[in-house]
């Protein structure tokens, strides 16, 4: 399904791509590059109308925008916990399966954590009847502790308040970028409507890669470079202050005005 790299997935393109032969549609709720927020309810309904299952990747939405999986009758969802859930690199992924689908779906990777009678070490694979059937092997226990406390902190703040702050932070970012960075050749590469994006913003600039390197190495600002020429800024609502956004854009403006990024090469490092 074609999706615009700035505006995200187009529901008409999904409608044109799915039919009675479609088994599963898998899409990102918040687009990893632009932050475009897909209309989860409308797309899920459309997919269900063709008889297919709907899987949403929530990696960039969990902890940043409210996600009503049960309300929209979503079948499956997956995501990582090292973005807005604050688990840190290596923290475990998560899986959601609609209750009535659990016994119907098979875990293709057979492991002892999905096995009924885990310590019987029996000959046959006999999966548990509940959500645990999708487990495989020993989980990373230390990151599980981290994510438990990280999620407890987010739950205490509440997703509605996190979302409100995420909107306010990104609105502020966009306003400052319009005022300071547009005259320097930057263009907003995310939806302008805050209701149509998650908690991160992408800025287009022809020298985005070198600017990202200069930000990291000389300005203590850590963005992501995303292809082909985008700077992604993700002000996580739980920890980011408005003055952090202000300072980051001030340093960005300063190093572009001075041409301070020009001494960095364009060859890509392994992590961008
Ligand atoms: C859309 C999306 N899905 C999934 C992931 C996580 O992938 P993995 O669990 O392989 O780290 C990411 C991480 O950047 C992502 O952006």
Coordinates of C-alpha atoms and ligand atoms in Angstrom, one line a residue:
X1 CA 0.0 0.0 0.0
X2 CA 1.5 3.3 -1.0
X3 CA 1.7 5.8 1.8
X4 CA 3.0 9.3 1.6
X5 CA 6.2 9.7 3.6
X6 CA 4.9 12.9 5.2
X7 CA 1.1 12.5 5.3
X8 CA 1.0 8.8 6.1
X9 CA -1.3 6.1 4.9
X10 CA -4.3 7.0 2.7
X11 CA -7.4 5.1 3.5
X12 CA -8.5 5.1 -0.1
X13 CA -5.2 3.3 -1.0
X14 CA -5.9 0.7 1.7
X15 CA -9.5 0.3 0.3
X16 CA -8.0 -0.2 -3.2
X17 CA -5.5 -2.8 -2.0
X18 CA -7.7 -5.2 0.1
X19 CA -10.3 -7.6 -1.1
X20 CA -11.8 -11.0 -0.2
X21 CA -8.4 -12.6 -0.7
X22 CA -6.7 -10.6 2.0
X23 CA -5.9 -12.4 5.2
X24 CA -4.2 -9.7 7.2
X25 CA -3.5 -6.0 6.9
X26 CA -0.5 -4.7 8.9
X27 CA 0.0 -1.0 9.3
X28 CA 1.7 1.4 11.7
X29 CA -0.6 3.5 13.8
X30 CA 2.0 6.4 14.0
X31 CA 4.3 6.5 11.1
X32 CA 7.9 6.1 12.2
X33 CA 9.3 8.9 10.0
X34 CA 6.7 11.7 9.9
X35 CA 4.6 10.8 12.9
X36 CA 1.4 10.7 10.8
X37 CA -1.4 9.2 12.8
X38 CA -3.5 6.6 10.9
X39 CA -7.3 6.6 11.4
X40 CA -7.3 3.4 13.3
X41 CA -11.1 3.0 13.6
X42 CA -11.9 3.7 10.0
X43 CA -9.1 1.5 8.6
X44 CA -10.0 -1.4 10.9
X45 CA -13.6 -1.2 9.9
X46 CA -12.7 -1.2 6.2
X47 CA -10.4 -4.1 6.6
X48 CA -13.0 -6.1 8.6
X49 CA -15.6 -5.4 5.9
X50 CA -13.4 -7.5 3.5
X51 CA -13.1 -10.3 6.1
X52 CA -9.4 -9.7 6.9
X53 CA -7.7 -9.3 10.2
X54 CA -6.1 -6.0 11.2
X55 CA -2.7 -5.7 13.0
X56 CA -1.5 -2.4 14.2
X57 CA 2.1 -1.6 15.0
X58 CA 2.0 0.6 18.0
X59 CA 5.7 1.2 18.5
X60 CA 5.4 5.0 18.1
X61 CA 2.0 5.4 19.7
X62 CA 2.1 3.3 22.9
X63 CA 2.7 5.9 25.6
X64 CA 2.3 8.9 23.3
X65 CA -1.3 8.7 22.0
X66 CA -4.5 7.0 23.4
X67 CA -5.1 3.7 21.6
X68 CA -8.5 2.2 21.9
X69 CA -8.0 -1.4 20.6
X70 CA -11.1 -2.9 22.1
X71 CA -13.3 0.0 21.1
X72 CA -12.2 -0.4 17.5
X73 CA -12.4 -4.2 17.7
X74 CA -8.7 -4.5 16.6
X75 CA -7.6 -8.0 16.1
X76 CA -3.8 -7.8 16.8
X77 CA -1.3 -5.3 17.8
X78 CA 2.5 -5.3 18.4
X79 CA 5.0 -2.8 19.5
X80 CA 8.3 -2.1 21.1
X81 CA 8.7 -0.6 24.6
X82 CA 11.8 1.4 24.1
X83 CA 10.2 4.6 22.7
X84 CA 7.5 6.4 24.6
X85 CA 7.2 3.6 27.1
X86 CA 10.8 4.4 28.2
X87 CA 12.0 0.9 28.5
X88 CA 15.4 1.6 27.0
X89 CA 17.1 -0.4 24.2
X90 CA 16.7 -4.2 24.7
X91 CA 13.5 -3.9 26.6
X92 CA 10.8 -6.5 25.5
X93 CA 8.3 -6.1 22.7
X94 CA 4.6 -6.5 23.4
X95 CA 1.7 -8.3 21.6
X96 CA -2.0 -7.8 21.9
X97 CA -4.5 -10.4 20.6
X98 CA -8.3 -10.0 20.7
X99 CA -9.6 -12.4 23.3
X100 CA -11.7 -14.6 21.1
X101 CA -8.8 -15.0 18.6
X102 CA -6.3 -16.3 21.2
X103 CA -7.2 -20.0 21.1
X104 CA -7.5 -19.9 17.3
X105 CA -4.0 -18.5 16.5
X106 CA -0.9 -20.6 16.6
X107 CA 2.5 -19.5 17.8
X108 CA 4.8 -20.8 15.1
X109 CA 7.9 -20.6 17.3
X110 CA 7.5 -23.3 19.9
X111 CA 9.1 -22.7 23.2
X112 CA 8.7 -23.8 26.8
X113 CA 7.1 -20.5 28.0
X114 CA 4.1 -21.1 25.7
X115 CA 3.8 -24.7 26.8
X116 CA 1.2 -26.1 29.2
X117 CA 3.2 -27.9 31.9
X118 CA 6.3 -25.9 31.3
X119 CA 8.5 -28.1 33.4
X120 CA 7.2 -31.4 32.2
X121 CA 9.4 -31.2 29.2
X122 CA 7.0 -33.5 27.4
X123 CA 7.3 -34.8 23.9
X124 CA 4.4 -33.0 22.4
X125 CA 3.9 -29.3 22.0
X126 CA 0.7 -28.4 23.9
X127 CA 0.3 -24.6 24.1
X128 CA -1.4 -22.9 26.9
X129 CA -5.0 -21.8 26.2
X130 CA -4.5 -18.1 27.0
X131 CA -2.3 -15.2 25.9
X132 CA 0.8 -16.9 27.3
X133 CA 0.7 -19.3 24.4
X134 CA 2.5 -16.6 22.4
X135 CA 5.5 -16.6 24.7
X136 CA 8.6 -18.5 23.5
X137 CA 11.6 -18.5 25.8
X138 CA 13.0 -17.0 28.9
X139 CA 12.2 -13.2 28.9
X140 CA 14.9 -10.6 29.6
X141 CA 14.2 -10.2 33.3
X142 CA 16.1 -7.0 34.1
X143 CA 14.5 -5.0 31.3
X144 CA 11.1 -6.4 32.4
X145 CA 11.7 -4.7 35.8
X146 CA 12.7 -1.5 34.0
X147 CA 9.6 -1.4 31.9
X148 CA 7.3 -2.2 34.8
X149 CA 8.4 0.9 36.6
X150 CA 8.5 3.0 33.5
X151 CA 4.9 2.1 32.6
X152 CA 3.8 2.7 36.2
X153 CA 5.1 6.2 35.9
X154 CA 3.3 6.8 32.6
X155 CA 0.1 5.3 34.0
X156 CA 0.3 7.7 37.0
X157 CA 0.6 10.6 34.6
X158 CA -2.3 9.2 32.5
X159 CA -2.3 8.9 28.7
X160 CA -4.8 11.8 28.2
X161 CA -2.4 14.2 30.0
X162 CA 0.6 12.7 28.1
X163 CA -1.2 13.2 24.8
X164 CA -2.2 16.8 25.7
X165 CA 1.5 17.6 26.6
X166 CA 2.7 15.8 23.5
X167 CA 0.4 18.0 21.3
X168 CA 1.5 21.2 23.1
X169 CA 5.2 20.3 22.8
X170 CA 5.0 19.5 19.1
X171 CA 2.8 22.5 18.4
X172 CA 5.4 24.6 20.1
X173 CA 8.2 22.9 18.1
X174 CA 6.3 23.5 14.8
X175 CA 5.8 27.2 15.6
X176 CA 9.4 27.8 16.5
X177 CA 10.6 25.8 13.5
X178 CA 8.3 28.0 11.2
X179 CA 9.8 31.1 12.7
X180 CA 13.5 30.2 13.0
X181 CA 14.1 27.3 10.6
X182 CA 11.9 27.8 7.6
X183 CA 14.0 30.8 6.5
X184 CA 17.1 28.5 6.7
X185 CA 15.7 26.0 4.2
X186 CA 13.8 23.7 6.5
X187 CA 10.3 22.4 5.8
X188 CA 7.8 20.6 8.1
X189 CA 7.6 17.0 7.0
X190 CA 4.9 16.0 9.3
X191 CA 1.1 16.7 9.3
X192 CA 0.5 20.3 10.4
X193 CA -2.7 19.3 12.2
X194 CA -1.7 18.1 15.7
X195 CA -4.7 15.7 15.7
X196 CA -3.2 14.0 12.7
X197 CA 0.2 13.2 14.2
X198 CA 1.8 11.5 17.2
X199 CA 4.4 12.9 19.5
X200 CA 7.3 13.4 17.0
X201 CA 8.0 15.8 14.2
X202 CA 10.1 15.5 11.1
X203 CA 11.8 18.4 9.4
X204 CA 13.1 18.2 5.9
X205 CA 16.4 19.8 4.9
X206 CA 18.7 18.8 2.0
X207 CA 21.6 18.5 4.5
X208 CA 19.6 16.7 7.1
X209 CA 22.2 13.9 7.6
X210 CA 25.1 16.2 8.3
X211 CA 22.9 18.5 10.5
X212 CA 21.9 15.5 12.6
X213 CA 25.5 14.5 13.1
X214 CA 26.5 18.0 14.1
X215 CA 23.5 18.2 16.6
X216 CA 24.6 15.0 18.2
X217 CA 28.4 15.6 18.3
X218 CA 28.5 19.3 18.9
X219 CA 25.2 20.4 20.4
X220 CA 24.1 17.7 22.9
X221 CA 20.8 17.3 21.0
X222 CA 19.9 13.8 19.9
X223 CA 17.6 13.6 16.9
X224 CA 17.3 10.7 14.4
X225 CA 18.1 11.0 10.8
X226 CA 15.5 9.3 8.6
X227 CA 15.8 8.8 4.9
X228 CA 15.9 10.5 2.5
X229 CA 16.5 13.8 4.2
X230 CA 14.5 14.2 7.4
X231 CA 15.5 15.2 11.0
X232 CA 13.2 13.5 13.4
X233 CA 12.6 15.1 16.8
X234 CA 10.7 13.2 19.5
X235 CA 10.0 15.2 22.6
X236 CA 8.8 12.4 24.9
X237 CA 6.0 14.1 26.9
X238 CA 6.9 12.5 30.3
X239 CA 10.4 13.9 30.5
X240 CA 10.7 16.8 28.0
X241 CA 10.2 20.4 29.0
X242 CA 9.2 23.2 26.7
X243 CA 12.6 24.9 27.3
X244 CA 14.3 21.7 26.0
X245 CA 12.5 22.1 22.7
X246 CA 13.4 25.8 22.7
X247 CA 17.1 25.0 23.4
X248 CA 17.3 22.2 20.8
X249 CA 15.9 24.4 18.1
X250 CA 18.0 27.3 19.1
X251 CA 21.1 25.1 18.8
X252 CA 19.9 23.8 15.5
X253 CA 19.4 27.3 14.2
X254 CA 22.7 28.4 15.4
X255 CA 24.7 25.5 13.9
X256 CA 23.0 25.9 10.5
X257 CA 23.5 29.7 10.4
X258 CA 27.2 29.2 11.1
X259 CA 27.5 26.3 8.6
X260 CA 28.9 24.3 11.5
X261 CA 27.6 21.0 10.1
X262 CA 29.6 21.4 6.9
X263 CA 32.7 19.8 8.3
X264 CA 30.8 16.5 8.8
X265 CA 30.8 14.0 6.0
X266 CA 27.7 12.6 4.3
X267 CA 28.8 8.9 4.6
X268 CA 26.2 7.2 6.7
X269 CA 27.3 5.6 10.1
X270 CA 25.7 2.3 11.1
X271 CA 23.2 4.1 13.4
X272 CA 21.5 7.2 12.1
Ligands
LIG1 C1 7.4 0.9 13.3 C2 8.3 0.1 14.2 N1 8.0 -1.1 14.5 C3 8.8 -1.9 15.3 C4 10.0 -1.3 15.9 C5 10.8 -2.2 16.8 O1 11.5 -3.1 16.2 P1 12.4 -4.2 17.0 O2 11.4 -4.8 18.0 O3 12.9 -5.1 16.0 O4 13.4 -3.4 17.7 C6 10.3 0.0 15.6 C7 11.6 0.5 16.1 O5 12.2 1.5 15.7 C8 9.5 0.7 14.7 O6 9.8 2.0 14.4

